[in-house]
Amino acid sequence: MKLDAIRRRAGRPGKGNSGQVGQNLKGKASVEIVAENAGESYKQVQRFIRLTELYPRLLQMVDDKKVPFNPAVELSYLTLAEQETLLGVMEELSAVPSLEQAKRLKKYSQEGKLGVDVMDAILTEERPVPVQVTLKNDRLKKYFPKNYTPKQMEDVIFSLLETWKTEHE
């Protein structure tokens, strides 16, 4: 795409302008130029490029938002055969690896120890469900003076929670 076009400059590169990745006359790597033009960091562009190493059906799952982006980047380091096997395990278990699980799959792959049994064990682990509570600002405001800052509100809420906790222990 754009990256390939930038890399394919006509003529012989000048001295100090011949990196493996390809350089333009301003001394920037092609990936940096693409990143600037796309409004992304060059690391993010590198992650997008890395996704080209994904097994096609896994890549489609990323496009369909069935596999999150960052775990997919980690999975791209698995061999194509491992990715194909993983896809089968994922479908069998109806599971998608978290970022942490994908990193562990990558590690086992690099050590040459990634097999169906390891994939199965990693994907069937219990994942802690994060507890998140969101308090609506408009509901909270009716309990506090108008001049209270969010920090002051938070302090009062936690003070009341501490009192409630000690009463119910």
Rosetta silent file (secondary structure, phi, psi, omega in degrees, C-alpha in Angstrom):
SEQUENCE: MKLDAIRRRAGRPGKGNSGQVGQNLKGKASVEIVAENAGESYKQVQRFIRLTELYPRLLQMVDDKKVPFNPAVELSYLTLAEQETLLGVMEELSAVPSLEQAKRLKKYSQEGKLGVDVMDAILTEERPVPVQVTLKNDRLKKYFPKNYTPKQMEDVIFSLLETWKTEHE
SCORE:     score description
SCORE:     0.000 S_00000001
   1 L     0.000 -134.325 -179.500    0.000    0.000    0.000 S_00000001
   2 H   -59.666  -41.943 -178.512    1.294    3.444    0.943 S_00000001
   3 H   -60.456  -43.960  178.793    4.272    1.928    2.722 S_00000001
   4 H   -63.183  -41.415 -179.732    5.246   -0.056   -0.378 S_00000001
   5 H   -63.635  -40.440  179.780    4.915    3.018   -2.587 S_00000001
   6 H   -67.929  -36.409  179.829    7.144    5.064   -0.316 S_00000001
   7 H   -67.448  -31.312 -174.712    9.721    2.290   -0.226 S_00000001
   8 L   -90.523   64.450  175.641    9.857    2.069   -4.040 S_00000001
   9 L   -82.293  139.786 -179.988   11.596    5.324   -4.862 S_00000001
  10 L   -71.763  149.876  175.650   13.200    5.452   -8.299 S_00000001
  11 L    88.975  175.045 -178.590   16.958    5.639   -8.577 S_00000001
  12 L   -86.920  134.595  179.532   19.785    4.689   -6.332 S_00000001
  13 L   -69.192  148.666  178.524   19.575    5.838   -2.716 S_00000001
  14 L   -74.500  169.378  178.098   22.173    8.298   -1.524 S_00000001
  15 L   -60.957  141.355  179.630   24.773    7.508    1.111 S_00000001
  16 L    74.131    8.232 -177.909   23.293    7.282    4.579 S_00000001
  17 L  -133.143   41.401 -175.147   19.882    6.815    3.011 S_00000001
  18 L  -137.109   51.112  177.260   19.804    3.100    2.358 S_00000001
  19 L   -70.856  160.201  179.649   18.286    1.325    5.352 S_00000001
  20 L   -60.720  -36.750 -178.146   16.731   -2.099    4.941 S_00000001
  21 L   -73.572  -25.171 -178.248   13.288   -0.712    5.615 S_00000001
  22 L   103.904  133.834 -177.922   13.749    2.029    3.025 S_00000001
  23 E  -125.586  153.313  172.008   14.343    5.702    3.597 S_00000001
  24 L  -100.462 -177.322 -174.517   13.165    8.845    1.881 S_00000001
  25 L   -70.009  -15.919  178.959   15.332   11.880    1.269 S_00000001
  26 L   -85.825   -0.404  178.420   14.449   13.432    4.620 S_00000001
  27 L    82.199   12.792  178.908   16.077   10.544    6.454 S_00000001
  28 L   -97.999  146.076  175.415   12.822    9.169    7.866 S_00000001
  29 E   -69.471  150.461 -179.777   11.869    5.525    7.700 S_00000001
  30 H   -54.880  -41.123 -178.390    8.917    4.710    5.440 S_00000001
  31 H   -63.243  -32.762  177.879    6.916    3.539    8.415 S_00000001
  32 H   -68.940  -38.065  178.888    7.407    6.951   10.073 S_00000001
  33 H   -65.994  -46.175  178.407    6.110    8.744    6.978 S_00000001
  34 H   -60.512  -42.322 -179.863    3.042    6.505    6.801 S_00000001
  35 H   -60.781  -45.791  179.324    2.460    7.051   10.529 S_00000001
  36 H   -61.640  -45.248 -178.702    2.625   10.832   10.160 S_00000001
  37 H   -66.296  -30.705 -178.010    0.269   10.788    7.178 S_00000001
  38 H   -91.838   -7.601 -177.881   -2.181    8.504    8.977 S_00000001
  39 L    71.172   30.337  179.565   -2.021   10.360   12.282 S_00000001
  40 L  -119.237  166.033  172.854   -0.773    7.240   14.061 S_00000001
  41 L   -78.594  155.155 -179.639    2.387    6.425   15.971 S_00000001
  42 H   -65.848  -29.151  176.986    5.015    4.541   13.997 S_00000001
  43 H   -64.494  -39.991  179.199    4.705    1.687   16.521 S_00000001
  44 H   -65.755  -39.454  176.961    0.990    1.409   15.732 S_00000001
  45 H   -63.405  -40.207  177.433    1.771    1.290   11.996 S_00000001
  46 H   -62.280  -36.461  177.784    4.308   -1.460   12.706 S_00000001
  47 H   -65.344  -42.330  177.289    1.575   -3.381   14.543 S_00000001
  48 H   -60.444  -42.707  179.070   -0.723   -3.023   11.526 S_00000001
  49 H   -63.052  -39.607 -179.081    2.067   -4.296    9.283 S_00000001
  50 H   -60.664  -31.438 -179.840    2.635   -7.200   11.659 S_00000001
  51 H   -62.601  -18.393  178.068   -0.992   -8.280   11.172 S_00000001
  52 H   -66.790  -12.964  178.168   -0.107   -9.247    7.595 S_00000001
  53 H   -86.825   -0.881 -178.983    1.561  -12.316    9.157 S_00000001
  54 L   -78.025  147.755  171.736   -1.794  -13.577   10.449 S_00000001
  55 L   -58.296  135.796 -172.295   -3.540  -16.616    9.025 S_00000001
  56 H   -50.815  -41.580 -179.530   -6.248  -15.195    6.689 S_00000001
  57 H   -68.994  -33.076  175.370   -9.225  -16.408    8.751 S_00000001
  58 H   -67.872  -41.293  178.401   -7.698  -14.948   11.927 S_00000001
  59 H   -61.354  -40.319  177.831   -7.114  -11.652   10.133 S_00000001
  60 H   -63.005  -36.624  177.723  -10.758  -11.663    9.045 S_00000001
  61 H   -65.886  -33.014  175.688  -11.769  -12.179   12.674 S_00000001
  62 H   -67.778  -45.865  179.053   -9.736   -9.087   13.584 S_00000001
  63 H   -60.265  -35.950 -179.841  -11.455   -7.127   10.805 S_00000001
  64 L   -84.384    4.353  179.378  -14.835   -8.355   12.076 S_00000001
  65 L    63.998   26.729  176.832  -13.870   -7.297   15.638 S_00000001
  66 L   -90.277  -23.124  174.606  -14.141  -10.887   16.873 S_00000001
  67 L  -122.907  124.736  179.786  -10.463  -10.919   17.902 S_00000001
  68 L   -62.711  153.203 -174.104   -9.072   -7.786   19.575 S_00000001
  69 H   -59.175  -55.089 -174.631   -6.234   -5.954   17.835 S_00000001
  70 H   -63.917  -43.419  174.097   -3.428   -6.279   20.408 S_00000001
  71 H   -60.787  -35.537  179.435   -3.870  -10.020   21.056 S_00000001
  72 H   -62.822  -37.747  177.486   -3.937  -10.501   17.265 S_00000001
  73 H   -60.848  -44.639  178.795   -0.550   -8.790   16.968 S_00000001
  74 H   -63.626  -40.633 -179.592    0.869  -11.266   19.496 S_00000001
  75 H   -66.343  -23.234 -179.284   -0.756  -14.208   17.670 S_00000001
  76 L   -66.453  -14.905  178.387    0.893  -13.091   14.425 S_00000001
  77 L   -82.995  -12.030  175.175    4.204  -14.362   15.832 S_00000001
  78 L   -72.608  153.771  175.693    2.900  -17.947   15.839 S_00000001
  79 L   -65.997  160.304  179.191    3.705  -20.026   12.769 S_00000001
  80 H   -59.818  -37.958  178.108    0.919  -20.289   10.198 S_00000001
  81 H   -63.599  -42.511  178.686    0.423  -23.939   11.155 S_00000001
  82 H   -65.246  -39.622  178.928    0.111  -22.971   14.839 S_00000001
  83 H   -63.380  -41.294  179.503   -2.317  -20.191   13.949 S_00000001
  84 H   -64.509  -42.359  177.600   -4.463  -22.612   11.953 S_00000001
  85 H   -64.020  -44.419  179.156   -4.464  -25.078   14.860 S_00000001
  86 H   -59.509  -40.904  179.035   -5.259  -22.278   17.313 S_00000001
  87 H   -58.361  -42.606  176.948   -8.184  -21.204   15.157 S_00000001
  88 H   -62.469  -42.849  178.992   -9.603  -24.724   15.437 S_00000001
  89 H   -64.898  -42.128  179.161   -9.149  -24.719   19.224 S_00000001
  90 H   -60.708  -43.826 -179.592  -10.753  -21.268   19.459 S_00000001
  91 H   -67.201  -40.282 -179.827  -13.761  -22.434   17.444 S_00000001
  92 H   -63.000  -40.702 -176.908  -14.067  -25.654   19.449 S_00000001
  93 H   -92.768   -7.059 -172.566  -14.000  -23.793   22.771 S_00000001
  94 L    52.426   49.032 -176.362  -15.816  -20.666   21.543 S_00000001
  95 L  -129.289  149.333  175.178  -12.948  -18.732   23.092 S_00000001
  96 L  -125.559  130.519 -177.775  -10.798  -15.789   22.069 S_00000001
  97 L   -68.232  140.866  172.167   -7.434  -15.256   23.770 S_00000001
  98 L   -75.021  174.358  178.282   -6.928  -12.207   25.938 S_00000001
  99 H   -60.684  -44.220 -179.705   -3.760  -10.155   25.497 S_00000001
 100 H   -63.016  -42.808  178.654   -2.098  -11.995   28.379 S_00000001
 101 H   -65.134  -40.809  179.439   -3.071  -15.383   26.962 S_00000001
 102 H   -63.094  -38.263  177.641   -1.859  -14.382   23.483 S_00000001
 103 H   -64.108  -38.957  178.904    1.509  -13.360   24.950 S_00000001
 104 H   -69.471  -38.100  176.012    1.813  -16.754   26.627 S_00000001
 105 H   -60.898  -42.569  178.653    0.886  -18.552   23.397 S_00000001
 106 H   -61.603  -44.071 -178.987    3.609  -16.555   21.625 S_00000001
 107 H   -61.402  -46.902  178.386    6.145  -17.472   24.322 S_00000001
 108 H   -62.143  -37.660  178.771    5.353  -21.191   24.047 S_00000001
 109 H   -63.060  -45.569 -179.261    5.588  -20.941   20.264 S_00000001
 110 H   -64.752  -28.821  178.050    9.018  -19.311   20.448 S_00000001
 111 L   -85.351   -3.657 -179.472   10.161  -22.077   22.806 S_00000001
 112 L    74.095   22.740 -175.608    8.840  -24.708   20.386 S_00000001
 113 L  -115.271   14.914 -175.973    6.407  -26.020   23.008 S_00000001
 114 L   -91.435  114.135  177.114    3.080  -24.866   21.582 S_00000001
 115 L  -132.441  179.730 -178.866    0.705  -27.712   20.863 S_00000001
 116 H   -57.964  -40.608 -178.664   -3.030  -28.320   20.980 S_00000001
 117 H   -63.181  -40.542  179.043   -2.846  -29.310   24.654 S_00000001
 118 H   -68.223  -44.368  178.521   -1.097  -26.057   25.615 S_00000001
 119 H   -58.164  -46.123 -179.302   -3.520  -23.991   23.511 S_00000001
 120 H   -61.489  -45.593 -179.128   -6.454  -25.766   25.122 S_00000001
 121 H   -62.275  -43.136 -177.974   -5.064  -25.272   28.634 S_00000001
 122 H   -68.269  -43.775 -176.113   -4.414  -21.563   28.091 S_00000001
 123 H   -75.152  -17.240  179.576   -7.776  -20.829   26.469 S_00000001
 124 L   -97.848    2.570  177.445   -9.787  -22.701   29.112 S_00000001
 125 L   -62.797  148.185  174.376   -8.244  -20.885   32.075 S_00000001
 126 L   -72.704  128.145  176.767  -10.580  -18.942   34.272 S_00000001
 127 L  -103.419  130.511  178.020  -10.220  -15.262   33.559 S_00000001
 128 L   -65.871  134.369  178.399  -11.013  -12.863   36.377 S_00000001
 129 L   -85.538  119.537 -178.865  -13.923  -10.640   35.481 S_00000001
 130 L   -68.066  135.343  178.648  -12.922   -7.049   36.157 S_00000001
 131 L   -93.354  124.689 -179.781  -15.294   -5.230   38.479 S_00000001
 132 L  -137.112  128.726  178.821  -16.100   -1.760   37.292 S_00000001
 133 L  -119.056  130.975  178.823  -18.653    0.606   38.744 S_00000001
 134 L  -117.444  126.203  178.372  -19.616    3.807   36.985 S_00000001
 135 L  -104.974  127.524 -179.017  -21.454    6.521   38.843 S_00000001
 136 L   -73.492  133.839 -177.129  -23.395    9.007   36.749 S_00000001
 137 H   -60.623  -42.925 -177.495  -22.423   12.604   37.405 S_00000001
 138 H   -65.345  -31.534  177.113  -25.990   13.922   37.290 S_00000001
 139 H   -73.867  -36.489 -178.679  -27.084   11.419   39.958 S_00000001
 140 H   -71.043  -38.000 -173.529  -24.119   12.264   42.197 S_00000001
 141 H   -58.125  -30.470 -177.544  -24.491   16.046   41.973 S_00000001
 142 L   -69.863  -12.197 -179.603  -27.784   16.078   43.852 S_00000001
 143 L   -99.962   -4.120 -175.076  -25.978   14.796   46.968 S_00000001
 144 L  -128.626  151.878  173.650  -23.166   17.369   47.018 S_00000001
 145 L   -60.681  151.993 -176.299  -22.891   21.153   47.169 S_00000001
 146 L   -61.171  -27.427 -176.894  -22.420   22.747   43.734 S_00000001
 147 L   -86.557    2.967  179.643  -18.897   23.926   44.560 S_00000001
 148 L   -73.631  135.789  176.528  -17.586   20.380   45.326 S_00000001
 149 L   -84.561  162.735  175.776  -14.850   19.117   43.049 S_00000001
 150 H   -56.192  -35.294  178.956  -14.812   15.514   41.776 S_00000001
 151 H   -65.271  -43.041  178.750  -11.942   14.815   44.194 S_00000001
 152 H   -63.908  -40.878  177.489  -13.979   16.084   47.144 S_00000001
 153 H   -60.611  -45.343 -179.958  -16.936   13.948   46.034 S_00000001
 154 H   -60.448  -43.972  179.796  -14.690   10.905   45.795 S_00000001
 155 H   -59.862  -43.904  179.812  -13.281   11.535   49.283 S_00000001
 156 H   -64.304  -44.895 -178.901  -16.779   11.727   50.787 S_00000001
 157 H   -60.280  -46.339 -179.100  -17.938    8.581   48.965 S_00000001
 158 H   -69.570  -32.092  175.743  -14.951    6.550   50.148 S_00000001
 159 H   -64.039  -44.541  178.041  -15.307    7.867   53.682 S_00000001
 160 H   -64.974  -38.150  178.269  -18.939    6.738   53.719 S_00000001
 161 H   -65.529  -39.072  177.157  -17.972    3.362   52.249 S_00000001
 162 H   -61.880  -43.692  178.225  -15.360    2.846   54.973 S_00000001
 163 H   -61.492  -46.436  179.632  -17.993    3.582   57.618 S_00000001
 164 H   -60.682  -41.420 -179.001  -20.440    1.195   55.950 S_00000001
 165 H   -62.620  -46.223 -178.415  -17.776   -1.520   55.725 S_00000001
 166 H   -66.051  -32.312  178.810  -16.887   -1.349   59.437 S_00000001
 167 H   -71.832  -26.981 -174.775  -20.587   -1.482   60.388 S_00000001
 168 L  -104.521   13.554  178.460  -21.183   -4.598   58.270 S_00000001
 169 L   -93.211    0.000    0.000  -18.159   -6.673   59.288 S_00000001
